Amino acid sequence: MTSRAAVPALASRAVSVGASPVREILALTARPEVISFAGGLPAPELFDHQGLRAAYDQVLAEEPRRVLQYSTTEGDPALRAAVAARLGVRGLATDADDLLVTGGSQQGLTLVAAALLEPGDVVLVEDPTYLAALQSFGFAGARVLPVPSDEHGLDPAALADLVVAERPKLLYLVTNFQNPTGRTLPAERRRAVAEVAERHGLWIVEDDPYGDLRFEGEPQPWIASLEAAADRTVLLGSFSKIMAPGMRLGWLRAPAALRRACVIAKQAADLHTSTVDQAAAARYLADNDLDAHLARVRTAYHARRDALLAGLPDALPTGSRWNRPDGGMFLWVQLPQGHDATALLAEAVARDVAYVPGAPFFAGPPDPTALRMSFTTHTPDEIGEGLTRLAKVFR
Ligand SMILES: Cc1ncc(COP(=O)(O)O)c(C=O)c1O
């Protein structure tokens, strides 16, 4: 009998991302009776499935040989032109050639990490921050350090100190309705961050999948639009929260040299984003008013946020704190000291209600009292019922 030698081990970066107990508990929330404030999903009943179906039908009927074929890495010219036009209207002059279409903004993160980071490079993040960004930078071998943050987001003075002390290569930020906190970085902090990047030489990755979901207040300028940081900021965008996440469409706007490096990284990853999905999205944008669709989504999310805010005082223990985001999908709760949101989750799920504990989102020491609540996927009545169940857990 031939002897069978063991195969070589998995890469250490693959092993370090272990199973998570929270993920296992949240897997139980797929039961239909659970009212979940945990998911980061857009409301599926609001997808414009008829408009999207018509767009797919049309491109497949009219141009099957093109839309079923391989295409360029940079992406569908009509889709890039449409995104560039939307950015221009919002105050960021953009040429279609400034953009690379990505497989969601998640791929944008991976490409930027591949193009910029050597193992051991320092990446600065808000604390807490988007979990899968921590994973992307971790996979690239980066040393991820938290920048002290408060209820308005990242503290620019603390950023300046850390930049001097740690010589980071990039700063990752979610500037609008951040995941997980729902916070929006005020305009003056954006300017201060841009000036730190200008003074000390720093790349900024500005990830903005939620900015179009504003239902109150005034939009704040993208850091990418501020002169101090325009040549060193990558803006990531996504169709996931404004069209449909299953299409896996996003885009990356970056200065030329970095964009070219991202194009090469994307060639190695997947050659290009699905031709037919890009063509359908471009067709959808040409034939429909995305802003009219977004107005309907925002109206629904606004009412759902209000239902959540209205019920929180009676559902949470006395002394809890939470914020009131002007848009997006999430709000952030801090229970009184001594409460542990992770420990309480199993009890919540047993009562058919769920949230996400905040602890995994921290790059620094976690706040065990924190939790993230999403207000998008349930009606106001269901949100009310979910909060009645939560009150039994917390009270
Ligand atoms: C801050 C942030 N960035 C990126 C993503 C990834 O989105 P997608 O790849 O679907 O565009 C998400 C998804 O929830 C997110 O919250």
mmCIF file of C-alpha atoms and ligand atoms in Angstrom:
data_model
loop_
_atom_site.group_PDB
_atom_site.id
_atom_site.type_symbol
_atom_site.label_atom_id
_atom_site.label_comp_id
_atom_site.label_asym_id
_atom_site.label_seq_id
_atom_site.Cartn_x
_atom_site.Cartn_y
_atom_site.Cartn_z
ATOM 1 C CA MET A 1 0.000 0.000 0.000
ATOM 2 C CA THR A 2 1.365 3.481 -0.857
ATOM 3 C CA SER A 3 1.866 5.697 2.138
ATOM 4 C CA ARG A 4 -0.188 8.895 2.151
ATOM 5 C CA ALA A 5 1.677 11.986 3.283
ATOM 6 C CA ALA A 6 -0.276 14.885 4.766
ATOM 7 C CA VAL A 7 -0.892 17.829 2.445
ATOM 8 C CA PRO A 8 0.706 21.166 3.411
ATOM 9 C CA ALA A 9 -1.205 23.318 5.892
ATOM 10 C CA LEU A 10 -3.610 26.130 5.020
ATOM 11 C CA ALA A 11 -2.130 29.624 4.943
ATOM 12 C CA SER A 12 -2.007 31.110 8.418
ATOM 13 C CA ARG A 13 -4.240 34.028 7.344
ATOM 14 C CA ALA A 14 -6.981 31.520 6.431
ATOM 15 C CA VAL A 15 -6.746 29.724 9.762
ATOM 16 C CA SER A 16 -6.776 32.866 11.882
ATOM 17 C CA VAL A 17 -10.364 33.689 10.779
ATOM 18 C CA GLY A 18 -12.023 31.128 13.052
ATOM 19 C CA ALA A 19 -15.644 30.188 13.696
ATOM 20 C CA SER A 20 -17.525 32.732 15.769
ATOM 21 C CA PRO A 21 -20.002 31.871 18.517
ATOM 22 C CA VAL A 22 -22.065 34.939 17.640
ATOM 23 C CA ARG A 23 -22.338 33.758 14.022
ATOM 24 C CA GLU A 24 -23.588 30.398 15.274
ATOM 25 C CA ILE A 25 -26.283 31.984 17.446
ATOM 26 C CA LEU A 26 -27.321 34.302 14.629
ATOM 27 C CA ALA A 27 -27.692 31.307 12.307
ATOM 28 C CA LEU A 28 -30.702 30.429 14.497
ATOM 29 C CA THR A 29 -32.398 33.689 13.523
ATOM 30 C CA ALA A 30 -33.255 32.370 10.039
ATOM 31 C CA ARG A 31 -36.439 30.885 11.602
ATOM 32 C CA PRO A 32 -39.415 32.841 10.166
ATOM 33 C CA GLU A 33 -40.848 33.581 13.624
ATOM 34 C CA VAL A 34 -37.734 35.566 14.623
ATOM 35 C CA ILE A 35 -37.935 39.351 14.437
ATOM 36 C CA SER A 36 -34.363 40.214 13.633
ATOM 37 C CA PHE A 37 -32.692 43.556 14.161
ATOM 38 C CA ALA A 38 -29.434 41.760 13.383
ATOM 39 C CA GLY A 39 -29.169 41.577 9.592
ATOM 40 C CA GLY A 40 -27.508 44.243 7.501
ATOM 41 C CA LEU A 41 -29.911 43.570 4.644
ATOM 42 C CA PRO A 42 -31.969 45.987 2.568
ATOM 43 C CA ALA A 43 -35.739 45.396 2.672
ATOM 44 C CA PRO A 44 -36.392 42.807 -0.068
ATOM 45 C CA GLU A 45 -40.026 43.821 -0.650
ATOM 46 C CA LEU A 46 -38.702 47.207 -1.819
ATOM 47 C CA PHE A 47 -36.466 45.804 -4.568
ATOM 48 C CA ASP A 48 -37.733 47.062 -7.936
ATOM 49 C CA HIS A 49 -37.831 43.516 -9.242
ATOM 50 C CA GLN A 50 -40.109 44.380 -12.137
ATOM 51 C CA GLY A 51 -37.891 47.183 -13.370
ATOM 52 C CA LEU A 52 -34.805 45.001 -12.975
ATOM 53 C CA ARG A 53 -36.438 42.075 -14.715
ATOM 54 C CA ALA A 54 -37.343 44.329 -17.648
ATOM 55 C CA ALA A 55 -33.750 45.583 -17.830
ATOM 56 C CA TYR A 56 -32.349 42.026 -17.893
ATOM 57 C CA ASP A 57 -34.963 40.994 -20.495
ATOM 58 C CA GLN A 58 -34.061 43.899 -22.712
ATOM 59 C CA VAL A 59 -30.306 43.500 -22.708
ATOM 60 C CA LEU A 60 -30.630 39.744 -23.249
ATOM 61 C CA ALA A 61 -33.127 40.238 -26.084
ATOM 62 C CA GLU A 62 -31.280 43.067 -27.796
ATOM 63 C CA GLU A 63 -27.587 42.341 -27.275
ATOM 64 C CA PRO A 64 -27.187 38.695 -26.253
ATOM 65 C CA ARG A 65 -23.812 38.293 -27.934
ATOM 66 C CA ARG A 66 -22.352 41.216 -26.040
ATOM 67 C CA VAL A 67 -23.887 40.755 -22.619
ATOM 68 C CA LEU A 68 -23.122 37.023 -22.411
ATOM 69 C CA GLN A 69 -19.507 37.524 -23.523
ATOM 70 C CA TYR A 70 -16.328 38.345 -21.536
ATOM 71 C CA SER A 71 -15.798 42.088 -21.159
ATOM 72 C CA THR A 72 -13.174 44.588 -19.974
ATOM 73 C CA THR A 73 -11.832 44.623 -16.416
ATOM 74 C CA GLU A 74 -12.615 48.334 -15.974
ATOM 75 C CA GLY A 75 -16.308 47.696 -16.494
ATOM 76 C CA ASP A 76 -19.307 48.525 -18.716
ATOM 77 C CA PRO A 77 -18.791 52.009 -20.226
ATOM 78 C CA ALA A 78 -22.484 52.919 -19.923
ATOM 79 C CA LEU A 79 -22.588 51.907 -16.266
ATOM 80 C CA ARG A 80 -19.421 53.840 -15.481
ATOM 81 C CA ALA A 81 -20.818 56.892 -17.292
ATOM 82 C CA ALA A 82 -24.044 56.665 -15.285
ATOM 83 C CA VAL A 83 -22.165 56.429 -11.969
ATOM 84 C CA ALA A 84 -19.886 59.316 -12.982
ATOM 85 C CA ALA A 85 -22.945 61.446 -13.783
ATOM 86 C CA ARG A 86 -24.531 60.657 -10.383
ATOM 87 C CA LEU A 87 -21.304 61.629 -8.589
ATOM 88 C CA GLY A 88 -21.088 64.858 -10.601
ATOM 89 C CA VAL A 89 -24.609 65.860 -9.608
ATOM 90 C CA ARG A 90 -23.592 65.355 -5.962
ATOM 91 C CA GLY A 91 -20.567 67.642 -6.261
ATOM 92 C CA LEU A 92 -17.759 65.257 -7.177
ATOM 93 C CA ALA A 93 -16.732 65.862 -10.789
ATOM 94 C CA THR A 94 -15.936 62.413 -12.163
ATOM 95 C CA ASP A 95 -15.096 60.975 -15.541
ATOM 96 C CA ALA A 96 -16.227 57.462 -16.459
ATOM 97 C CA ASP A 97 -12.524 56.589 -16.806
ATOM 98 C CA ASP A 98 -11.922 57.487 -13.134
ATOM 99 C CA LEU A 99 -14.038 54.463 -12.159
ATOM 100 C CA LEU A 100 -13.540 50.723 -11.898
ATOM 101 C CA VAL A 101 -16.637 48.535 -11.560
ATOM 102 C CA THR A 102 -16.234 46.013 -8.729
ATOM 103 C CA GLY A 103 -18.059 42.978 -7.375
ATOM 104 C CA GLY A 104 -19.726 45.045 -4.652
ATOM 105 C CA SER A 105 -17.764 47.524 -2.562
ATOM 106 C CA GLN A 106 -16.433 44.535 -0.635
ATOM 107 C CA GLN A 107 -14.292 43.695 -3.651
ATOM 108 C CA GLY A 108 -13.220 47.333 -3.790
ATOM 109 C CA LEU A 109 -11.795 46.907 -0.299
ATOM 110 C CA THR A 110 -9.973 43.722 -1.255
ATOM 111 C CA LEU A 111 -8.500 45.324 -4.372
ATOM 112 C CA VAL A 112 -7.272 48.403 -2.533
ATOM 113 C CA ALA A 113 -5.718 46.170 0.118
ATOM 114 C CA ALA A 114 -3.991 44.092 -2.577
ATOM 115 C CA ALA A 115 -2.751 47.194 -4.372
ATOM 116 C CA LEU A 116 -1.473 49.087 -1.322
ATOM 117 C CA LEU A 117 -0.631 46.837 1.601
ATOM 118 C CA GLU A 118 2.484 44.831 2.441
ATOM 119 C CA PRO A 119 2.303 42.440 5.403
ATOM 120 C CA GLY A 120 2.935 44.444 8.567
ATOM 121 C CA ASP A 121 1.698 47.760 7.146
ATOM 122 C CA VAL A 122 -0.464 49.732 9.539
ATOM 123 C CA VAL A 123 -4.102 50.484 8.674
ATOM 124 C CA LEU A 124 -6.115 52.872 10.850
ATOM 125 C CA VAL A 125 -9.845 52.379 11.330
ATOM 126 C CA GLU A 126 -12.714 53.962 13.227
ATOM 127 C CA ASP A 127 -13.547 52.140 16.433
ATOM 128 C CA PRO A 128 -15.886 50.314 16.033
ATOM 129 C CA THR A 129 -15.825 49.698 12.282
ATOM 130 C CA TYR A 130 -17.218 47.460 9.521
ATOM 131 C CA LEU A 131 -16.349 43.888 10.378
ATOM 132 C CA ALA A 132 -15.568 42.639 6.872
ATOM 133 C CA ALA A 133 -13.158 45.549 6.367
ATOM 134 C CA LEU A 134 -11.245 44.300 9.405
ATOM 135 C CA GLN A 135 -11.174 40.878 7.724
ATOM 136 C CA SER A 136 -9.987 42.273 4.375
ATOM 137 C CA PHE A 137 -7.138 44.187 5.950
ATOM 138 C CA GLY A 138 -6.341 41.211 8.178
ATOM 139 C CA PHE A 139 -6.113 38.929 5.138
ATOM 140 C CA ALA A 140 -3.638 41.353 3.585
ATOM 141 C CA GLY A 141 -1.446 40.932 6.677
ATOM 142 C CA ALA A 142 -1.956 44.505 7.856
ATOM 143 C CA ARG A 143 -1.676 45.608 11.469
ATOM 144 C CA VAL A 144 -5.070 47.234 12.078
ATOM 145 C CA LEU A 145 -5.171 49.931 14.750
ATOM 146 C CA PRO A 146 -8.245 51.764 16.074
ATOM 147 C CA VAL A 147 -8.472 55.555 16.089
ATOM 148 C CA PRO A 148 -10.326 56.829 19.176
ATOM 149 C CA SER A 149 -13.867 57.741 18.137
ATOM 150 C CA ASP A 150 -16.833 59.379 19.877
ATOM 151 C CA GLU A 151 -20.521 59.795 19.084
ATOM 152 C CA HIS A 152 -19.642 61.891 16.008
ATOM 153 C CA GLY A 153 -17.136 59.358 14.688
ATOM 154 C CA LEU A 154 -13.388 59.477 14.419
ATOM 155 C CA ASP A 155 -11.461 62.079 16.440
ATOM 156 C CA PRO A 156 -9.142 63.989 14.027
ATOM 157 C CA ALA A 157 -6.733 65.085 16.794
ATOM 158 C CA ALA A 158 -6.245 61.497 17.914
ATOM 159 C CA LEU A 159 -5.784 60.568 14.248
ATOM 160 C CA ALA A 160 -2.982 63.127 13.855
ATOM 161 C CA ASP A 161 -1.165 61.700 16.905
ATOM 162 C CA LEU A 162 -1.483 58.122 15.686
ATOM 163 C CA VAL A 163 -0.295 58.997 12.194
ATOM 164 C CA VAL A 164 2.893 60.479 13.637
ATOM 165 C CA ALA A 165 3.443 57.572 16.023
ATOM 166 C CA GLU A 166 2.572 54.627 13.742
ATOM 167 C CA ARG A 167 3.234 55.810 10.151
ATOM 168 C CA PRO A 168 0.115 54.078 8.761
ATOM 169 C CA LYS A 169 -0.338 53.558 5.047
ATOM 170 C CA LEU A 170 -4.064 54.064 4.989
ATOM 171 C CA LEU A 171 -7.088 55.177 6.953
ATOM 172 C CA TYR A 172 -10.390 53.384 6.383
ATOM 173 C CA LEU A 173 -13.603 55.327 7.035
ATOM 174 C CA VAL A 174 -17.329 54.864 6.509
ATOM 175 C CA THR A 175 -18.314 58.536 6.446
ATOM 176 C CA ASN A 176 -22.122 58.284 6.165
ATOM 177 C CA PHE A 177 -24.416 56.269 8.474
ATOM 178 C CA GLN A 178 -21.537 54.047 9.423
ATOM 179 C CA ASN A 179 -21.805 50.310 9.885
ATOM 180 C CA PRO A 180 -22.182 49.453 12.766
ATOM 181 C CA THR A 181 -22.945 52.743 14.563
ATOM 182 C CA GLY A 182 -25.100 54.721 12.116
ATOM 183 C CA ARG A 183 -22.804 57.719 12.784
ATOM 184 C CA THR A 184 -22.042 60.374 10.149
ATOM 185 C CA LEU A 185 -18.736 62.216 10.259
ATOM 186 C CA PRO A 186 -19.425 65.991 10.449
ATOM 187 C CA ALA A 187 -18.065 68.214 7.643
ATOM 188 C CA GLU A 188 -15.473 69.923 9.860
ATOM 189 C CA ARG A 189 -14.023 66.565 10.898
ATOM 190 C CA ARG A 190 -13.877 65.512 7.246
ATOM 191 C CA ARG A 191 -11.830 68.609 6.506
ATOM 192 C CA ALA A 192 -9.558 67.943 9.480
ATOM 193 C CA VAL A 193 -9.039 64.326 8.368
ATOM 194 C CA ALA A 194 -8.206 65.496 4.829
ATOM 195 C CA GLU A 195 -5.645 67.928 6.226
ATOM 196 C CA VAL A 196 -3.972 65.208 8.299
ATOM 197 C CA ALA A 197 -3.715 63.071 5.155
ATOM 198 C CA GLU A 198 -2.268 66.011 3.227
ATOM 199 C CA ARG A 199 0.249 66.952 5.910
ATOM 200 C CA HIS A 200 1.506 63.478 6.751
ATOM 201 C CA GLY A 201 1.050 61.526 3.518
ATOM 202 C CA LEU A 202 -1.731 59.006 4.023
ATOM 203 C CA TRP A 203 -4.159 57.135 1.787
ATOM 204 C CA ILE A 204 -7.831 57.431 2.738
ATOM 205 C CA VAL A 205 -10.390 54.786 1.807
ATOM 206 C CA GLU A 206 -13.829 56.401 2.048
ATOM 207 C CA ASP A 207 -16.449 53.642 1.917
ATOM 208 C CA ASP A 208 -19.946 55.006 1.287
ATOM 209 C CA PRO A 209 -22.602 52.367 0.640
ATOM 210 C CA TYR A 210 -25.248 54.207 2.722
ATOM 211 C CA GLY A 211 -24.957 57.908 1.746
ATOM 212 C CA ASP A 212 -27.932 57.756 -0.656
ATOM 213 C CA LEU A 213 -30.179 56.553 2.178
ATOM 214 C CA ARG A 214 -30.381 59.937 3.934
ATOM 215 C CA PHE A 215 -33.922 60.763 5.071
ATOM 216 C CA GLU A 216 -33.156 63.788 7.276
ATOM 217 C CA GLY A 217 -30.587 66.599 7.339
ATOM 218 C CA GLU A 218 -28.122 67.766 4.714
ATOM 219 C CA PRO A 219 -25.561 65.636 2.844
ATOM 220 C CA GLN A 220 -21.951 66.260 3.937
ATOM 221 C CA PRO A 221 -19.164 66.561 1.341
ATOM 222 C CA TRP A 222 -17.176 63.443 0.524
ATOM 223 C CA ILE A 223 -13.566 63.587 1.700
ATOM 224 C CA ALA A 224 -12.763 62.628 -1.893
ATOM 225 C CA SER A 225 -14.154 66.019 -2.951
ATOM 226 C CA LEU A 226 -11.928 68.056 -0.586
ATOM 227 C CA GLU A 227 -8.900 69.548 -2.280
ATOM 228 C CA ALA A 228 -6.507 68.603 0.529
ATOM 229 C CA ALA A 229 -7.122 64.880 0.034
ATOM 230 C CA ALA A 230 -8.485 64.545 -3.510
ATOM 231 C CA ASP A 231 -5.249 62.984 -4.816
ATOM 232 C CA ARG A 232 -5.050 60.429 -1.973
ATOM 233 C CA THR A 233 -8.628 59.324 -1.402
ATOM 234 C CA VAL A 234 -10.326 56.228 -2.797
ATOM 235 C CA LEU A 235 -14.132 56.420 -2.797
ATOM 236 C CA LEU A 236 -15.982 53.105 -2.742
ATOM 237 C CA GLY A 237 -19.623 52.932 -3.806
ATOM 238 C CA SER A 238 -22.192 50.195 -4.093
ATOM 239 C CA PHE A 239 -25.491 49.333 -5.744
ATOM 240 C CA SER A 240 -26.254 46.877 -2.939
ATOM 241 C CA LYS A 241 -28.282 49.191 -0.728
ATOM 242 C CA ILE A 242 -29.854 51.239 -3.541
ATOM 243 C CA MET A 243 -30.637 48.597 -6.188
ATOM 244 C CA ALA A 244 -30.055 44.966 -5.112
ATOM 245 C CA PRO A 245 -27.115 43.336 -3.298
ATOM 246 C CA GLY A 246 -27.522 40.052 -5.164
ATOM 247 C CA MET A 247 -26.314 41.744 -8.348
ATOM 248 C CA ARG A 248 -22.928 42.257 -6.633
ATOM 249 C CA LEU A 249 -22.215 45.621 -8.225
ATOM 250 C CA GLY A 250 -20.074 48.367 -6.799
ATOM 251 C CA TRP A 251 -17.454 50.801 -8.010
ATOM 252 C CA LEU A 252 -14.175 52.323 -6.996
ATOM 253 C CA ARG A 253 -13.048 55.881 -7.788
ATOM 254 C CA ALA A 254 -9.333 56.328 -7.312
ATOM 255 C CA PRO A 255 -6.389 58.423 -8.511
ATOM 256 C CA ALA A 256 -4.960 57.011 -11.753
ATOM 257 C CA ALA A 257 -1.908 55.097 -10.504
ATOM 258 C CA LEU A 258 -3.798 53.359 -7.722
ATOM 259 C CA ARG A 259 -6.763 52.659 -9.988
ATOM 260 C CA ARG A 260 -4.475 50.976 -12.521
ATOM 261 C CA ALA A 261 -3.008 48.807 -9.754
ATOM 262 C CA CYS A 262 -6.565 47.868 -8.688
ATOM 263 C CA VAL A 263 -7.391 46.930 -12.299
ATOM 264 C CA ILE A 264 -4.429 44.533 -12.319
ATOM 265 C CA ALA A 265 -5.464 43.085 -8.945
ATOM 266 C CA LYS A 266 -8.992 42.592 -10.296
ATOM 267 C CA GLN A 267 -7.696 40.830 -13.397
ATOM 268 C CA ALA A 268 -6.003 38.354 -11.103
ATOM 269 C CA ALA A 269 -9.124 37.993 -8.938
ATOM 270 C CA ASP A 270 -11.960 37.568 -11.465
ATOM 271 C CA LEU A 271 -11.066 39.177 -14.848
ATOM 272 C CA HIS A 272 -14.175 41.365 -14.673
ATOM 273 C CA THR A 273 -17.561 41.803 -12.998
ATOM 274 C CA SER A 274 -20.471 39.955 -14.658
ATOM 275 C CA THR A 275 -21.131 41.506 -18.087
ATOM 276 C CA VAL A 276 -24.860 40.827 -18.022
ATOM 277 C CA ASP A 277 -25.383 42.235 -14.522
ATOM 278 C CA GLN A 278 -23.518 45.409 -15.432
ATOM 279 C CA ALA A 279 -25.470 45.769 -18.683
ATOM 280 C CA ALA A 280 -28.779 45.275 -16.882
ATOM 281 C CA ALA A 281 -27.855 47.857 -14.235
ATOM 282 C CA ALA A 282 -26.863 50.363 -16.923
ATOM 283 C CA ARG A 283 -30.102 49.698 -18.754
ATOM 284 C CA TYR A 284 -32.089 50.041 -15.541
ATOM 285 C CA LEU A 285 -30.460 53.409 -14.842
ATOM 286 C CA ALA A 286 -31.202 54.608 -18.390
ATOM 287 C CA ASP A 287 -34.864 53.545 -18.358
ATOM 288 C CA ASN A 288 -35.847 54.234 -14.737
ATOM 289 C CA ASP A 289 -35.558 57.009 -12.199
ATOM 290 C CA LEU A 290 -33.341 55.533 -9.500
ATOM 291 C CA ASP A 291 -33.895 58.613 -7.340
ATOM 292 C CA ALA A 292 -37.675 58.089 -7.419
ATOM 293 C CA HIS A 293 -37.098 54.495 -6.303
ATOM 294 C CA LEU A 294 -34.738 55.717 -3.580
ATOM 295 C CA ALA A 295 -37.347 58.183 -2.358
ATOM 296 C CA ARG A 296 -39.680 55.220 -1.706
ATOM 297 C CA VAL A 297 -36.931 53.281 0.083
ATOM 298 C CA ARG A 298 -36.014 56.270 2.231
ATOM 299 C CA THR A 299 -39.639 56.908 3.185
ATOM 300 C CA ALA A 300 -40.006 53.302 4.350
ATOM 301 C CA TYR A 301 -36.693 53.296 6.254
ATOM 302 C CA HIS A 302 -37.559 56.626 7.882
ATOM 303 C CA ALA A 303 -40.828 55.203 9.248
ATOM 304 C CA ARG A 304 -39.020 52.066 10.438
ATOM 305 C CA ARG A 305 -36.313 54.067 12.185
ATOM 306 C CA ASP A 306 -39.005 56.118 13.900
ATOM 307 C CA ALA A 307 -40.813 52.956 15.032
ATOM 308 C CA LEU A 308 -37.581 51.659 16.530
ATOM 309 C CA LEU A 309 -36.804 54.965 18.251
ATOM 310 C CA ALA A 310 -40.349 55.179 19.619
ATOM 311 C CA GLY A 311 -40.147 51.742 21.235
ATOM 312 C CA LEU A 312 -36.598 51.748 22.579
ATOM 313 C CA PRO A 313 -37.242 53.655 25.830
ATOM 314 C CA ASP A 314 -39.646 50.952 27.041
ATOM 315 C CA ALA A 315 -37.599 48.026 25.710
ATOM 316 C CA LEU A 316 -34.128 48.811 27.041
ATOM 317 C CA PRO A 317 -32.917 48.884 30.643
ATOM 318 C CA THR A 318 -32.992 52.293 32.356
ATOM 319 C CA GLY A 319 -29.725 54.110 31.721
ATOM 320 C CA SER A 320 -29.276 52.754 28.173
ATOM 321 C CA ARG A 321 -28.114 55.172 25.484
ATOM 322 C CA TRP A 322 -28.681 55.128 21.728
ATOM 323 C CA ASN A 323 -28.303 57.446 18.750
ATOM 324 C CA ARG A 324 -30.688 58.817 16.142
ATOM 325 C CA PRO A 325 -29.120 58.418 12.677
ATOM 326 C CA ASP A 326 -30.401 60.659 9.878
ATOM 327 C CA GLY A 327 -30.342 57.785 7.404
ATOM 328 C CA GLY A 328 -28.829 54.430 6.587
ATOM 329 C CA MET A 329 -29.866 51.163 8.172
ATOM 330 C CA PHE A 330 -28.478 50.972 11.721
ATOM 331 C CA LEU A 331 -28.495 52.518 15.126
ATOM 332 C CA TRP A 332 -26.146 51.866 18.008
ATOM 333 C CA VAL A 333 -27.171 51.066 21.564
ATOM 334 C CA GLN A 334 -25.099 51.062 24.735
ATOM 335 C CA LEU A 335 -26.690 49.215 27.646
ATOM 336 C CA PRO A 336 -25.870 50.332 31.195
ATOM 337 C CA GLN A 337 -22.534 49.184 32.637
ATOM 338 C CA GLY A 338 -22.593 45.586 33.768
ATOM 339 C CA HIS A 339 -24.784 44.387 30.882
ATOM 340 C CA ASP A 340 -23.158 42.075 28.354
ATOM 341 C CA ALA A 341 -24.864 42.231 24.934
ATOM 342 C CA THR A 342 -23.185 39.008 23.771
ATOM 343 C CA ALA A 343 -24.340 37.039 26.817
ATOM 344 C CA LEU A 344 -27.905 38.377 26.462
ATOM 345 C CA LEU A 345 -28.189 37.442 22.783
ATOM 346 C CA ALA A 346 -28.916 33.732 23.394
ATOM 347 C CA GLU A 347 -31.810 34.712 25.650
ATOM 348 C CA ALA A 348 -33.116 37.131 23.029
ATOM 349 C CA VAL A 349 -32.989 34.478 20.315
ATOM 350 C CA ALA A 350 -34.855 32.091 22.628
ATOM 351 C CA ARG A 351 -37.609 34.755 22.680
ATOM 352 C CA ASP A 352 -37.542 35.027 18.860
ATOM 353 C CA VAL A 353 -35.833 38.385 18.608
ATOM 354 C CA ALA A 354 -32.232 39.176 17.619
ATOM 355 C CA TYR A 355 -29.617 41.933 17.364
ATOM 356 C CA VAL A 356 -25.871 41.931 16.770
ATOM 357 C CA PRO A 357 -23.566 42.388 19.765
ATOM 358 C CA GLY A 358 -21.162 45.277 19.182
ATOM 359 C CA ALA A 359 -18.002 43.614 20.475
ATOM 360 C CA PRO A 360 -16.738 42.032 17.201
ATOM 361 C CA PHE A 361 -16.781 45.408 15.431
ATOM 362 C CA PHE A 362 -14.048 46.858 17.630
ATOM 363 C CA ALA A 363 -10.419 46.832 16.502
ATOM 364 C CA GLY A 364 -9.442 47.933 20.026
ATOM 365 C CA PRO A 365 -10.819 46.760 23.374
ATOM 366 C CA PRO A 366 -14.532 46.004 22.821
ATOM 367 C CA ASP A 367 -17.430 47.671 24.611
ATOM 368 C CA PRO A 368 -19.399 44.661 25.925
ATOM 369 C CA THR A 369 -22.516 46.794 26.497
ATOM 370 C CA ALA A 370 -22.847 47.812 22.835
ATOM 371 C CA LEU A 371 -25.152 46.365 20.207
ATOM 372 C CA ARG A 372 -26.172 47.181 16.640
ATOM 373 C CA MET A 373 -29.821 47.318 15.618
ATOM 374 C CA SER A 374 -30.930 47.384 11.991
ATOM 375 C CA PHE A 375 -34.314 48.976 11.274
ATOM 376 C CA THR A 376 -34.726 48.094 7.596
ATOM 377 C CA THR A 377 -36.243 44.640 7.194
ATOM 378 C CA HIS A 378 -39.360 44.760 9.376
ATOM 379 C CA THR A 379 -42.524 46.849 9.220
ATOM 380 C CA PRO A 380 -43.202 49.335 12.035
ATOM 381 C CA ASP A 381 -45.707 46.872 13.582
ATOM 382 C CA GLU A 382 -43.192 44.045 13.553
ATOM 383 C CA ILE A 383 -40.560 46.366 15.026
ATOM 384 C CA GLY A 384 -42.985 47.147 17.862
ATOM 385 C CA GLU A 385 -43.543 43.440 18.509
ATOM 386 C CA GLY A 386 -39.781 42.772 18.388
ATOM 387 C CA LEU A 387 -39.212 45.458 21.007
ATOM 388 C CA THR A 388 -41.907 43.957 23.264
ATOM 389 C CA ARG A 389 -39.969 40.690 23.139
ATOM 390 C CA LEU A 390 -36.672 42.467 23.795
ATOM 391 C CA ALA A 391 -38.126 44.199 26.838
ATOM 392 C CA LYS A 392 -38.689 40.764 28.405
ATOM 393 C CA VAL A 393 -35.014 39.945 27.882
ATOM 394 C CA PHE A 394 -33.643 43.201 29.238
ATOM 395 C CA ARG A 395 -36.044 44.031 32.025
HETATM 396 C C1 LIG B 1 -19.476 49.712 5.304
HETATM 397 C C2 LIG B 1 -19.696 48.653 4.301
HETATM 398 N N1 LIG B 1 -18.841 48.520 3.286
HETATM 399 C C3 LIG B 1 -19.009 47.581 2.348
HETATM 400 C C4 LIG B 1 -20.052 46.687 2.401
HETATM 401 C C5 LIG B 1 -20.147 45.631 1.344
HETATM 402 O O1 LIG B 1 -21.200 45.874 0.496
HETATM 403 P P1 LIG B 1 -21.272 45.336 -0.983
HETATM 404 O O2 LIG B 1 -20.067 44.482 -1.250
HETATM 405 O O3 LIG B 1 -22.538 44.565 -1.066
HETATM 406 O O4 LIG B 1 -21.281 46.555 -1.840
HETATM 407 C C6 LIG B 1 -20.980 46.767 3.445
HETATM 408 C C7 LIG B 1 -22.090 45.818 3.528
HETATM 409 O O5 LIG B 1 -22.859 45.743 4.419
HETATM 410 C C8 LIG B 1 -20.788 47.780 4.421
HETATM 411 O O6 LIG B 1 -21.619 47.919 5.459
#
